[in-house]
XYZ file of C-alpha atoms in Angstrom:
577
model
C -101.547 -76.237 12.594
C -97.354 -77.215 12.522
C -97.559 -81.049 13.024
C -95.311 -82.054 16.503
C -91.497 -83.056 15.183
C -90.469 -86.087 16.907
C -86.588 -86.323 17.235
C -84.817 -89.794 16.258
C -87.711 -91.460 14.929
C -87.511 -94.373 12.697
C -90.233 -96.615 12.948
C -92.707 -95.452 9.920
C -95.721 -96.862 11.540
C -95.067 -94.715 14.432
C -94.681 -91.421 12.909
C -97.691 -92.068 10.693
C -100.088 -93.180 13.375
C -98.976 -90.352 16.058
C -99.134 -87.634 13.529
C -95.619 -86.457 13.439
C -94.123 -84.192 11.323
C -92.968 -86.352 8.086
C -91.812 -85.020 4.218
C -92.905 -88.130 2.172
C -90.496 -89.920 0.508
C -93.175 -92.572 -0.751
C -92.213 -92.191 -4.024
C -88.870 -93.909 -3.455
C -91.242 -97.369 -3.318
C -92.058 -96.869 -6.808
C -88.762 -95.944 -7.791
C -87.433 -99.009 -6.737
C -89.848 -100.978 -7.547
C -89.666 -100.216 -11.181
C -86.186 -100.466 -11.382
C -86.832 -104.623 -11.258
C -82.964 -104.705 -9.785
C -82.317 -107.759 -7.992
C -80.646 -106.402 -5.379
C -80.258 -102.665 -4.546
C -76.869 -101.316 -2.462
C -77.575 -97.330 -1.799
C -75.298 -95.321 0.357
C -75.665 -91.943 1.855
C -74.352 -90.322 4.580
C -75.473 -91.117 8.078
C -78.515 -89.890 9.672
C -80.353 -88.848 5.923
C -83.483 -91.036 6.765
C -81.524 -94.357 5.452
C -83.534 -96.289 8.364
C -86.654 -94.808 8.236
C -87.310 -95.219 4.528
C -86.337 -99.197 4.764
C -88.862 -99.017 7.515
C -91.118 -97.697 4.950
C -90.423 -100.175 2.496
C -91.219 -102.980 5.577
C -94.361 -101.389 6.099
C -95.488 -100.986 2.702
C -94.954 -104.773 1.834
C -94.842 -106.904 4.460
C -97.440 -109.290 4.979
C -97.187 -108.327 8.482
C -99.198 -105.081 7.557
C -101.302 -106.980 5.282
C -104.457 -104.314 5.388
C -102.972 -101.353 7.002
C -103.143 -99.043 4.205
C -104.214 -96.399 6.071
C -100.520 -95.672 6.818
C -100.442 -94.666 3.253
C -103.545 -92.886 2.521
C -102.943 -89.681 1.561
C -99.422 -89.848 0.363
C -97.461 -90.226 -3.045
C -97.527 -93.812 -3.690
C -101.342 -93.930 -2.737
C -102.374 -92.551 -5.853
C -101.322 -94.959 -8.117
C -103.821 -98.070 -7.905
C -101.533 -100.404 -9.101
C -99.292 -99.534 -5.862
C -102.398 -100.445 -3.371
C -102.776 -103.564 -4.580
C -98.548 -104.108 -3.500
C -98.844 -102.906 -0.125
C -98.886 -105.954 2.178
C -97.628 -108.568 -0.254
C -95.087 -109.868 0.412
C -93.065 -111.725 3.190
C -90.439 -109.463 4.591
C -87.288 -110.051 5.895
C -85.230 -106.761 7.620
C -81.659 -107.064 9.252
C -79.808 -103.892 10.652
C -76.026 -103.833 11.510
C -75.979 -100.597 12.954
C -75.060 -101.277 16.459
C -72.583 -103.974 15.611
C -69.558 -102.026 16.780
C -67.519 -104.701 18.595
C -63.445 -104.531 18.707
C -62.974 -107.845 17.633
C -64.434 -110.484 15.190
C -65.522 -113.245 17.678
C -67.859 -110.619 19.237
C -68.850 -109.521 15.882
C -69.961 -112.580 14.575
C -72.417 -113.193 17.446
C -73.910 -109.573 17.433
C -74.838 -110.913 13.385
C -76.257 -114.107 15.180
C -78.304 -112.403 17.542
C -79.836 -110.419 14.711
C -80.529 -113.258 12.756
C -81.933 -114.676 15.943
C -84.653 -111.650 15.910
C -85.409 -111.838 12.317
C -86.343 -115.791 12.968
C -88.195 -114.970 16.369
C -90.119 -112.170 13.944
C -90.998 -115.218 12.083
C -92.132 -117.561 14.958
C -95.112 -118.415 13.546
C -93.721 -120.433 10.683
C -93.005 -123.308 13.776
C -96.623 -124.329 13.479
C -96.897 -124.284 9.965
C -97.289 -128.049 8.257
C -94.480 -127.042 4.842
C -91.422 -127.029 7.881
C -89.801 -130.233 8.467
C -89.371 -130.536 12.438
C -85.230 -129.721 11.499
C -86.099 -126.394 10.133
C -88.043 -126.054 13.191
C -84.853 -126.963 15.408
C -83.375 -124.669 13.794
C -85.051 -121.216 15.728
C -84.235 -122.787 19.083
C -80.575 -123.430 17.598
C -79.888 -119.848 17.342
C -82.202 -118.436 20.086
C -80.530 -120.690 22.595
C -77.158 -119.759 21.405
C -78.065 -115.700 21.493
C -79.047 -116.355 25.316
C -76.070 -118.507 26.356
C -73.264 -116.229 28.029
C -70.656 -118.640 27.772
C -68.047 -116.955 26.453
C -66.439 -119.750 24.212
C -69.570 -120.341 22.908
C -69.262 -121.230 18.877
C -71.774 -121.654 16.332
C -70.232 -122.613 12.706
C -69.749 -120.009 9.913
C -71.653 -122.457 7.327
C -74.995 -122.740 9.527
C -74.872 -118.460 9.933
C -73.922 -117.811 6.588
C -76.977 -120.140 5.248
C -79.527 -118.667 8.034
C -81.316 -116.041 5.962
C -81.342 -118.358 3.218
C -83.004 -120.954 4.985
C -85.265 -118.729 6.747
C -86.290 -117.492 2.784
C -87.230 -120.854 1.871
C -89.532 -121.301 4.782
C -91.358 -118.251 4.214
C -92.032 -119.005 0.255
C -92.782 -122.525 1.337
C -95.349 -121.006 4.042
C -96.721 -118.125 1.632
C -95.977 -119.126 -1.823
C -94.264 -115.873 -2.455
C -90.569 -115.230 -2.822
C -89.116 -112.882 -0.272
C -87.820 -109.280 0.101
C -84.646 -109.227 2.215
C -84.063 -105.379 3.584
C -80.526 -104.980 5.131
C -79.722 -101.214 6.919
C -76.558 -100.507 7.434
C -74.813 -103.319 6.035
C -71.073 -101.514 6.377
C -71.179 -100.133 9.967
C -69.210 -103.858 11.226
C -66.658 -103.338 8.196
C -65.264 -100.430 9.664
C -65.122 -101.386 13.127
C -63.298 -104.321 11.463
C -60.539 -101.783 9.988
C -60.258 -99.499 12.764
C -59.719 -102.774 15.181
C -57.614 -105.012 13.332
C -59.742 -107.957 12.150
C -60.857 -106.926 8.606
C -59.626 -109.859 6.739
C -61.438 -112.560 9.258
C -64.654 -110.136 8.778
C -64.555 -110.050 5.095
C -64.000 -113.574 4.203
C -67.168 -114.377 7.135
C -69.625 -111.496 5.176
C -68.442 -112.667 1.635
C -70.188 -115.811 2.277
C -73.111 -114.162 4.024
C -74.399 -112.143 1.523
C -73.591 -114.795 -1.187
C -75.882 -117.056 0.348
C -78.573 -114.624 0.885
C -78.191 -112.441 -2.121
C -76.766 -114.485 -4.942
C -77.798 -118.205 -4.312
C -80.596 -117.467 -3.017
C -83.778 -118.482 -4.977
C -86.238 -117.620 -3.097
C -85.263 -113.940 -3.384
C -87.914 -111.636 -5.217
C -85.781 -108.506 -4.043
C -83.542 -107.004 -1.885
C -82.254 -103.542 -0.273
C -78.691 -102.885 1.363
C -77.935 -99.886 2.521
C -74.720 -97.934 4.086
C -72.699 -95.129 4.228
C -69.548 -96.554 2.265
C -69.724 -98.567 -0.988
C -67.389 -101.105 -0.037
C -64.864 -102.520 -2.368
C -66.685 -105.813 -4.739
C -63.675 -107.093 -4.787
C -63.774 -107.780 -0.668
C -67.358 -108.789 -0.483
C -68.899 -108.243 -3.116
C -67.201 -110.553 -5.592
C -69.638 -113.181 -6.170
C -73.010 -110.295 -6.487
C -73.062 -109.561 -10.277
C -76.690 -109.394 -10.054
C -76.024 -106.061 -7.252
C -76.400 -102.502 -8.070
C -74.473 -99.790 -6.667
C -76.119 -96.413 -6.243
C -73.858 -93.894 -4.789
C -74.003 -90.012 -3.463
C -72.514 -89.525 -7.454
C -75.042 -91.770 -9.048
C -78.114 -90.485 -10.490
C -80.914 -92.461 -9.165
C -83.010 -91.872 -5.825
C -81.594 -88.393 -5.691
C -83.899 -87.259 -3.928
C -85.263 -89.982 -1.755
C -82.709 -89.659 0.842
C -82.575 -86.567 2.722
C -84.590 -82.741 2.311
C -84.835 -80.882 -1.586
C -84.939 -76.833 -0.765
C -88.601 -76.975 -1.692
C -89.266 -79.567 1.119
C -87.074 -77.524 3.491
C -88.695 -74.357 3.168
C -92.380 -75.240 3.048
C -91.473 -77.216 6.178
C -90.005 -73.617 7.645
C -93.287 -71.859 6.430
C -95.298 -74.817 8.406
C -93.044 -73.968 11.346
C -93.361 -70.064 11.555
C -89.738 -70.087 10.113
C -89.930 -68.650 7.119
C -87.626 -65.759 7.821
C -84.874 -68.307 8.527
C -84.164 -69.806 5.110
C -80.923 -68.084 3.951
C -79.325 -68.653 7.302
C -80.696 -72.457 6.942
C -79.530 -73.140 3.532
C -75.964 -71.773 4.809
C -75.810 -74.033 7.412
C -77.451 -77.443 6.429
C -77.739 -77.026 2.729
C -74.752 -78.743 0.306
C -75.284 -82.215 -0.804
C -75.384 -83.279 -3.997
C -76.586 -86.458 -4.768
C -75.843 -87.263 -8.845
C -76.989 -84.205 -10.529
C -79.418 -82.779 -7.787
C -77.746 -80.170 -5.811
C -79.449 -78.314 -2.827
C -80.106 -81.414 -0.598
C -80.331 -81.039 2.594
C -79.541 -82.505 5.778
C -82.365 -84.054 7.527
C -81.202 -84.454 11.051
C -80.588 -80.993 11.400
C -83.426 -79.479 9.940
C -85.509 -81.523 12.285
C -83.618 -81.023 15.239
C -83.561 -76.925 13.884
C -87.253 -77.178 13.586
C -87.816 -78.519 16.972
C -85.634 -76.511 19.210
C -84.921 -72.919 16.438
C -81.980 -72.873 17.317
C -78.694 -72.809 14.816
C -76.197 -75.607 16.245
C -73.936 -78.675 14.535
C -76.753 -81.027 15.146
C -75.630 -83.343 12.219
C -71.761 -83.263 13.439
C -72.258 -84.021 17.035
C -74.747 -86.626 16.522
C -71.249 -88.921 15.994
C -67.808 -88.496 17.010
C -66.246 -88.475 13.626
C -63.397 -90.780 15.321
C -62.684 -92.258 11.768
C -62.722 -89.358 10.229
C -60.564 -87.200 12.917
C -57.626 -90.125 13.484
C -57.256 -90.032 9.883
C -56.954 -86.467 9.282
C -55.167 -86.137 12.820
C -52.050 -88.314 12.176
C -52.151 -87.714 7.902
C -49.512 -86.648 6.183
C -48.881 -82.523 5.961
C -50.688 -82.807 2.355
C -53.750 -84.024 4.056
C -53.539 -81.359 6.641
C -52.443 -78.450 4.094
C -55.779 -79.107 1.896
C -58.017 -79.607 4.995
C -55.859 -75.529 5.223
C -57.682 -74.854 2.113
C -61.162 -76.510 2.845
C -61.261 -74.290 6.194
C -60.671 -71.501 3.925
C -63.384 -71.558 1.897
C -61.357 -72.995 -1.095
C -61.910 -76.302 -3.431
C -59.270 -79.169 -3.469
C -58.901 -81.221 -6.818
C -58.183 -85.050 -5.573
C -59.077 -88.419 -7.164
C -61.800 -90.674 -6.011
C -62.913 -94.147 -6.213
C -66.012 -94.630 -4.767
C -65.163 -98.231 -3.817
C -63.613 -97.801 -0.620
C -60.689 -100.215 0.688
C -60.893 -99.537 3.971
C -56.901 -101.260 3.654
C -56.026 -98.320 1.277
C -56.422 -95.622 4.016
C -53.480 -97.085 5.172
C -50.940 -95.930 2.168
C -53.107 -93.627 -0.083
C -53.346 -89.924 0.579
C -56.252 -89.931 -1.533
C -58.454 -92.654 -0.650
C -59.210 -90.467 3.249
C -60.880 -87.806 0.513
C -63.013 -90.680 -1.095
C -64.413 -91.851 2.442
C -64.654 -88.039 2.761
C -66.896 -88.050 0.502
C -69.449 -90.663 1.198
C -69.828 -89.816 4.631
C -70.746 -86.463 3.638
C -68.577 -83.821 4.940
C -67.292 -82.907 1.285
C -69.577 -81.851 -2.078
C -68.856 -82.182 -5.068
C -68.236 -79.078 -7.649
C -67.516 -80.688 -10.113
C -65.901 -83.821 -11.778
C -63.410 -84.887 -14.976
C -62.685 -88.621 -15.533
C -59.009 -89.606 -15.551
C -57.241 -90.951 -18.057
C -54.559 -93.467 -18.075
C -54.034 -96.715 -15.583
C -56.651 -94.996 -13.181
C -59.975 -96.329 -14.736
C -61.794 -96.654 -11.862
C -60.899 -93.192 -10.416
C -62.115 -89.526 -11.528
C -60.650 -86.314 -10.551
C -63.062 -84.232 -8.814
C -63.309 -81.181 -7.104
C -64.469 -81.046 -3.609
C -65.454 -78.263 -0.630
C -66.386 -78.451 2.633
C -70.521 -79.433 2.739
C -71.568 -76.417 4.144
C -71.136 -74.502 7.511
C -72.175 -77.151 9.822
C -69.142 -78.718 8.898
C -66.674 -76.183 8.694
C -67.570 -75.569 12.300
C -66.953 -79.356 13.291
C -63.561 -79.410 11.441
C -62.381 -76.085 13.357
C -63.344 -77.235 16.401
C -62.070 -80.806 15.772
C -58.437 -78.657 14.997
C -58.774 -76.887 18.190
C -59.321 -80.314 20.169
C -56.578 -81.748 19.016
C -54.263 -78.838 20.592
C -56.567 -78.044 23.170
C -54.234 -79.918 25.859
C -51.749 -77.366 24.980
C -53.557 -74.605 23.925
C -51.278 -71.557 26.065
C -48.024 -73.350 24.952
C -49.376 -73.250 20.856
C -50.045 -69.461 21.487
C -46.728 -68.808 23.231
C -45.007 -70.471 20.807
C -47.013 -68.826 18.215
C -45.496 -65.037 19.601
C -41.792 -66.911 19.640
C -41.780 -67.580 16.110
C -42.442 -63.882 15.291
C -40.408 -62.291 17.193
C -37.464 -64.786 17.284
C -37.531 -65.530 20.853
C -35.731 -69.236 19.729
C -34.821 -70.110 23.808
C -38.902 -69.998 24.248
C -39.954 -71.406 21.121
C -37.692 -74.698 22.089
C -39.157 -74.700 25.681
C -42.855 -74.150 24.324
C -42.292 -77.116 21.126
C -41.017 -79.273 23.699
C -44.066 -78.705 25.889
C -46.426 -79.371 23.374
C -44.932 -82.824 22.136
C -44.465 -84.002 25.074
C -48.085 -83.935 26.057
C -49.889 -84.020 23.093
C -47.816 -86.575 20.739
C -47.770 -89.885 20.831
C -45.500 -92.922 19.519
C -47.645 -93.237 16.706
C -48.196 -89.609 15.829
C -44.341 -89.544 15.242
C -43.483 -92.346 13.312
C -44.865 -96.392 13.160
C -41.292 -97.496 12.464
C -37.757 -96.288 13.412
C -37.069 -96.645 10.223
C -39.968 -94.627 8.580
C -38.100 -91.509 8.242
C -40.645 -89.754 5.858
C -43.760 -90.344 8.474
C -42.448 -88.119 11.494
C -41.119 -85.432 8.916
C -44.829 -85.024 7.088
C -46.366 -85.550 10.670
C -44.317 -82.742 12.179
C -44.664 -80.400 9.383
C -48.541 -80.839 9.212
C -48.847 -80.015 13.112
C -46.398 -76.883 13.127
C -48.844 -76.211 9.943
C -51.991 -76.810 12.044
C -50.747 -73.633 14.795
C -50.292 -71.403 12.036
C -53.963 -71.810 11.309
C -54.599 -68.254 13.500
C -52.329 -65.900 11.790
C -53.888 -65.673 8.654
C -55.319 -62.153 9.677
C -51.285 -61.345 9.488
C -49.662 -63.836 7.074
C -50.219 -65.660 3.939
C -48.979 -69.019 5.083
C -47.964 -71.445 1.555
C -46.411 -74.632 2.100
C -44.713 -77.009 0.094
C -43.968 -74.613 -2.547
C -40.809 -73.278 -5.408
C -38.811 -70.887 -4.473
C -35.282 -70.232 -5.507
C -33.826 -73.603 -6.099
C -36.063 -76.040 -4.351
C -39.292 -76.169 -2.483
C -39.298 -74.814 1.151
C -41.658 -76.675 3.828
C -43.492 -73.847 5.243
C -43.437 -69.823 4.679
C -45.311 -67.403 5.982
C -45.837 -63.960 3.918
C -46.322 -60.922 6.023
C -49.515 -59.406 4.635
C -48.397 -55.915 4.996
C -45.040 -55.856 3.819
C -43.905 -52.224 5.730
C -44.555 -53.978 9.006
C -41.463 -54.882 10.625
C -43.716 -56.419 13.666
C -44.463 -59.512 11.190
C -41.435 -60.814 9.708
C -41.068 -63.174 6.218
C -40.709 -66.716 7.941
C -39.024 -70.034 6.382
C -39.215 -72.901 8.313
C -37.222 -76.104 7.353
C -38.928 -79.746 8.769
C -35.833 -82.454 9.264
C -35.864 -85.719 11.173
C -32.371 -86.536 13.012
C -30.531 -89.067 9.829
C -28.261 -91.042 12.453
C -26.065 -92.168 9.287
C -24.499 -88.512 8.727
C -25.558 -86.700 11.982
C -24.456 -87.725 15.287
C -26.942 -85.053 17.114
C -29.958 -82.728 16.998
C -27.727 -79.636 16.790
C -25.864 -80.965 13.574
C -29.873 -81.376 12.306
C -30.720 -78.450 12.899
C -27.606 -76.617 11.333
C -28.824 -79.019 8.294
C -31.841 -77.205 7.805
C -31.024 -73.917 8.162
C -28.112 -74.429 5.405
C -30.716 -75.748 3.144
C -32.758 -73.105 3.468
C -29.646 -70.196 2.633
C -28.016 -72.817 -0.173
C -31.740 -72.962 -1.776
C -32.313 -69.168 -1.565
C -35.870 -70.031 -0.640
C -35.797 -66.283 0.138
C -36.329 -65.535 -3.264
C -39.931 -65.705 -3.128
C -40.485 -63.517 -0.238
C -38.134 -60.945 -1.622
C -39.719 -61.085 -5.033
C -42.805 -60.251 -3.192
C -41.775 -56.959 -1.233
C -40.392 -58.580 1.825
C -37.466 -56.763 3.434
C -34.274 -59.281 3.314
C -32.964 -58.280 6.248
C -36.869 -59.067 7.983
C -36.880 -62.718 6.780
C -36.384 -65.153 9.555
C -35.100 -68.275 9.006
C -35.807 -71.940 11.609
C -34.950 -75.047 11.721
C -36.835 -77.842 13.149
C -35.031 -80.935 14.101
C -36.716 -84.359 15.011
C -35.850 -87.389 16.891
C -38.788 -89.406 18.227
C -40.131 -86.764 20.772
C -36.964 -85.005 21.182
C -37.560 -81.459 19.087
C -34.598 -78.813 18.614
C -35.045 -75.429 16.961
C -32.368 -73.238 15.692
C -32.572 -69.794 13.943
C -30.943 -67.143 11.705
């Protein structure tokens, strides 16, 4: 009989003792365990059983469940003898950041309190034992009186925080005689609340000291567990861990430990009456590739598919991707032209550094593909290391994950012009047929209620930002004609490169003109108004002969239109020849 799949669960215990659908992933205790690493960062993307398995790990050593083997019995790690005689061991401490997503670092830093708060309350007991001195005891009513005051200026020093899980380490190997496992889940999910709100620096310096307290000085650590989604730069907060390893989606250990194999998948469809379902399954939650083992998939879907049969973006709406979407929203027109070619099916060649700096995504084009990456929406095809300056980067090439996440990118795309979306089509049958008096009314439209300020430019004096943000959004509506056109941008032709032209497919149709379109922000040095712009553009385009191409290709001169787009803040003009 198909075992009962219970959605969102993460306690281990609890799926064990009610009989839920589970694919073990004991094996990953041995795994580790052998390993003898000191302390163990692993990312993977979210919602691939990162929680669950540390509650696993809890479970199978913690002292707490000192005799509660039967949780085990009758899974991988239960065969090996030498494993039994582990489970229960040792004291446990686990710590999970994931709901620490606070818009500034004051609030921040008591969300970490309060958790530290619950890890000494788990550990209660140790008041009454005889190895504390009564300080140490003071010390749980320090921070559980502090997690229940509401007084907003309330203030507990960085030194007594960052030493907490320290102290609380020597009191349990004082108490037990063992040294202590320190699980952390989710160590990351503050850090980029911190860059998306403005108070990474204060953050980092504050967790730099944290973990060097409890993973580097600590001596009264046997072992310890991170995990997260990004592998955040060492040089932020990692600096002082040289005793840390870093296991990564690219890195070849625990491949297989977080989230489904195909074999797991489809003997789990086969339990479920599903087994008519597996090519449709493995096209839309199949992709990951985790070091060298391809054909992972991912686990929140195939539950929630196994539960309810029903093909959905389970994985993609479980979030909303707001990282993610602001940074591919307001990039640059190269980010938007190769999220073009990821829609289309196609690979992009980019470099990545797998240590993100969450500062980088700032400036570098590049590092949005590398955060890409880890969160899971891109797979790798392959890989080439770079030479030159870039050590630390390779050159890879990248595709879209699978279906589930083509379909949360187009939609994404159609949200974003979704305010507007009869304007984009009007203007749309404008640009073809040269209506230029409706194309202005219809831009002008659209800016005016879907830009803002910062879409179009952080500085006055940014000229470059507005330009690549208006080309990648006239870009973005073109995204529907490719039934009719062959749309390049950023491409040779005659004597320069053209911003954006559109190749009728069928050359003999007069209905769908060749189209060059010319991006130019207002440059209040040489051009006193929009209309000189504009008459800017379209001269570039004729002194260029960016023509050529279209020609070359079959395309009727006299049925190549050419536009001009000039920008000033929100102010758009379009001209035409």
């Amino acid at each position: 009989m198909a075992k009962v799949v219970g959605i969102g669960k993460q306690a281990f215990d609890s799926v064990i003792e009610n009989d839920c659908f589970y694919i073990d992933k004991t094996s990953f205790i041995k795994e580790w365990w052998e390993n003898k690493d000191d302390v163990t960062l692993i990312t993977r993307p979210r919602r691939f059983g990162k929680t669950l398995n540390m509650d696993m790990i809890k479970c199978f050593f913690s002292n707490e469940y000192k005799d509660r083997g039967d949780l085990f019995e009758g899974l991988e790690i239960w065969k090996d003898e030498k494993y039994r005689k582990l489970q229960g061991a040792y004291p446990v401490i686990f710590l999970s950041f994931a709901e620490i997503k606070k818009n500034n670092f004051k609030d921040t830093k008591n969300d970490i309190i309060s958790i530290i708060n619950e890890a000494y309350k788990q550990h209660s007991y140790l008041i009454r034992s005889n190895v504390l001195t009564d300080a140490e005891k003071g010390i749980f009513d320090k921070f559980d009186n502090y997690s229940k005051d509401t007084d907003v200026s309330k203030e507990m020093s960085n030194e007594i925080v960052c030493r907490a899980i320290k102290d609380l380490s020597s009191m349990l190997y004082r108490h037990f005689g063992k040294k202590v496992i320190i699980l952390l889940d989710e160590y990351d999910t503050p850090m980029q609340e911190a860059y998306v709100n403005g108070y990474w620096e204060e953050l980092v310096g504050f967790t730099r000291s944290l973990f060097n307290s409890t993973f580097k000085t600590n001596p009264y650590l046997e072992r310890a567990i991170m995990t997260g989604i990004t592998r955040v730069s060492k040089e932020s907060i990692f600096s002082d861990l040289n005793n840390l390893v870093v296991v990564t989606t690219t890195s070849n250990q625990y491949e297989t430990a977080f989230g489904f194999t195909e074999e797991e998948v489809f003997n789990a469809l086969d339990e479920q009456g599903l087994s008519d379902k597996k090519e449709e399954v493995k096209r839309w939650y199949d992709g990951f590739t985790f070091g060298d083992k391809r054909d992972i998939y991912n686990p929140w879907s195939i539950i929630n598919f196994l539960k309810f049969k029903r093909f959905k973006t389970y994985w993609a709406d479980s979030s909303s991707n707001g990282l993610i979407n602001s940074l591919v929203k307001t990039g640059s027109s190269y980010i938007k032209m190769m999220m073009e070619m990821l829609l289309k099916g196609e690979t992009i060649a980019v470099p990545i550094d797998e240590q993100i700096v969450f500062s980088e995504l700032d400036y570098s084009e590049d590092a949005v593909w590398s955060l890409m990456l880890a969160s899971g929406y891109l797979k790798v095809i392959s890989s080439d290391a770079l030479t030159g300056d870039r050590t630390k980067a390779v050159m890879y090439k990248l595709a879209l994950t699978n279906f589930e996440i083509k379909l949360m990118f187009e939609n994404m795309v159609l949200r974003w012009f979704s305010p507007a979306k009869m304007e984009t089509n009007e203007f749309i049958k404008a640009l073809i047929v040269g209506d230029i008096e409706s194309m202005n009314e219809y831009m002008n439209e659209v800016v005016l209620n879907t830009f803002s300020s910062f879409d179009t430019g952080k500085k006055k004096s940014d000229k470059k930002v507005p330009e690549n943000f208006f080309h990648g959004f006239v870009l973005g509506l073109m995204v529907d004609q490719t039934e009719n056109y062959i749309i390049t941008s950023n491409r040779e032709s005659g004597f320069g490169r053209y911003d954006i032209m559109l190749e009728p497919i069928d050359k003999n149709n007069e209905k769908y003109p060749g189209i060059v379109i010319e991006f130019k922000v207002i440059n209040q040095r040489k051009e006193n108004s929009l209309e000189e712009t504009v008459a800017a553009a379209l001269k570039q385009i004729e002194e260029k002969n960016y023509d050529a191409e279209l020609i070359k290709r079959g395309v009727k001169a006299e049925n190549i239109h050419h536009y001009g787009f000039a920008f000033k803040g929100k102010e758009v003009l379009i001209d035409g020849r």
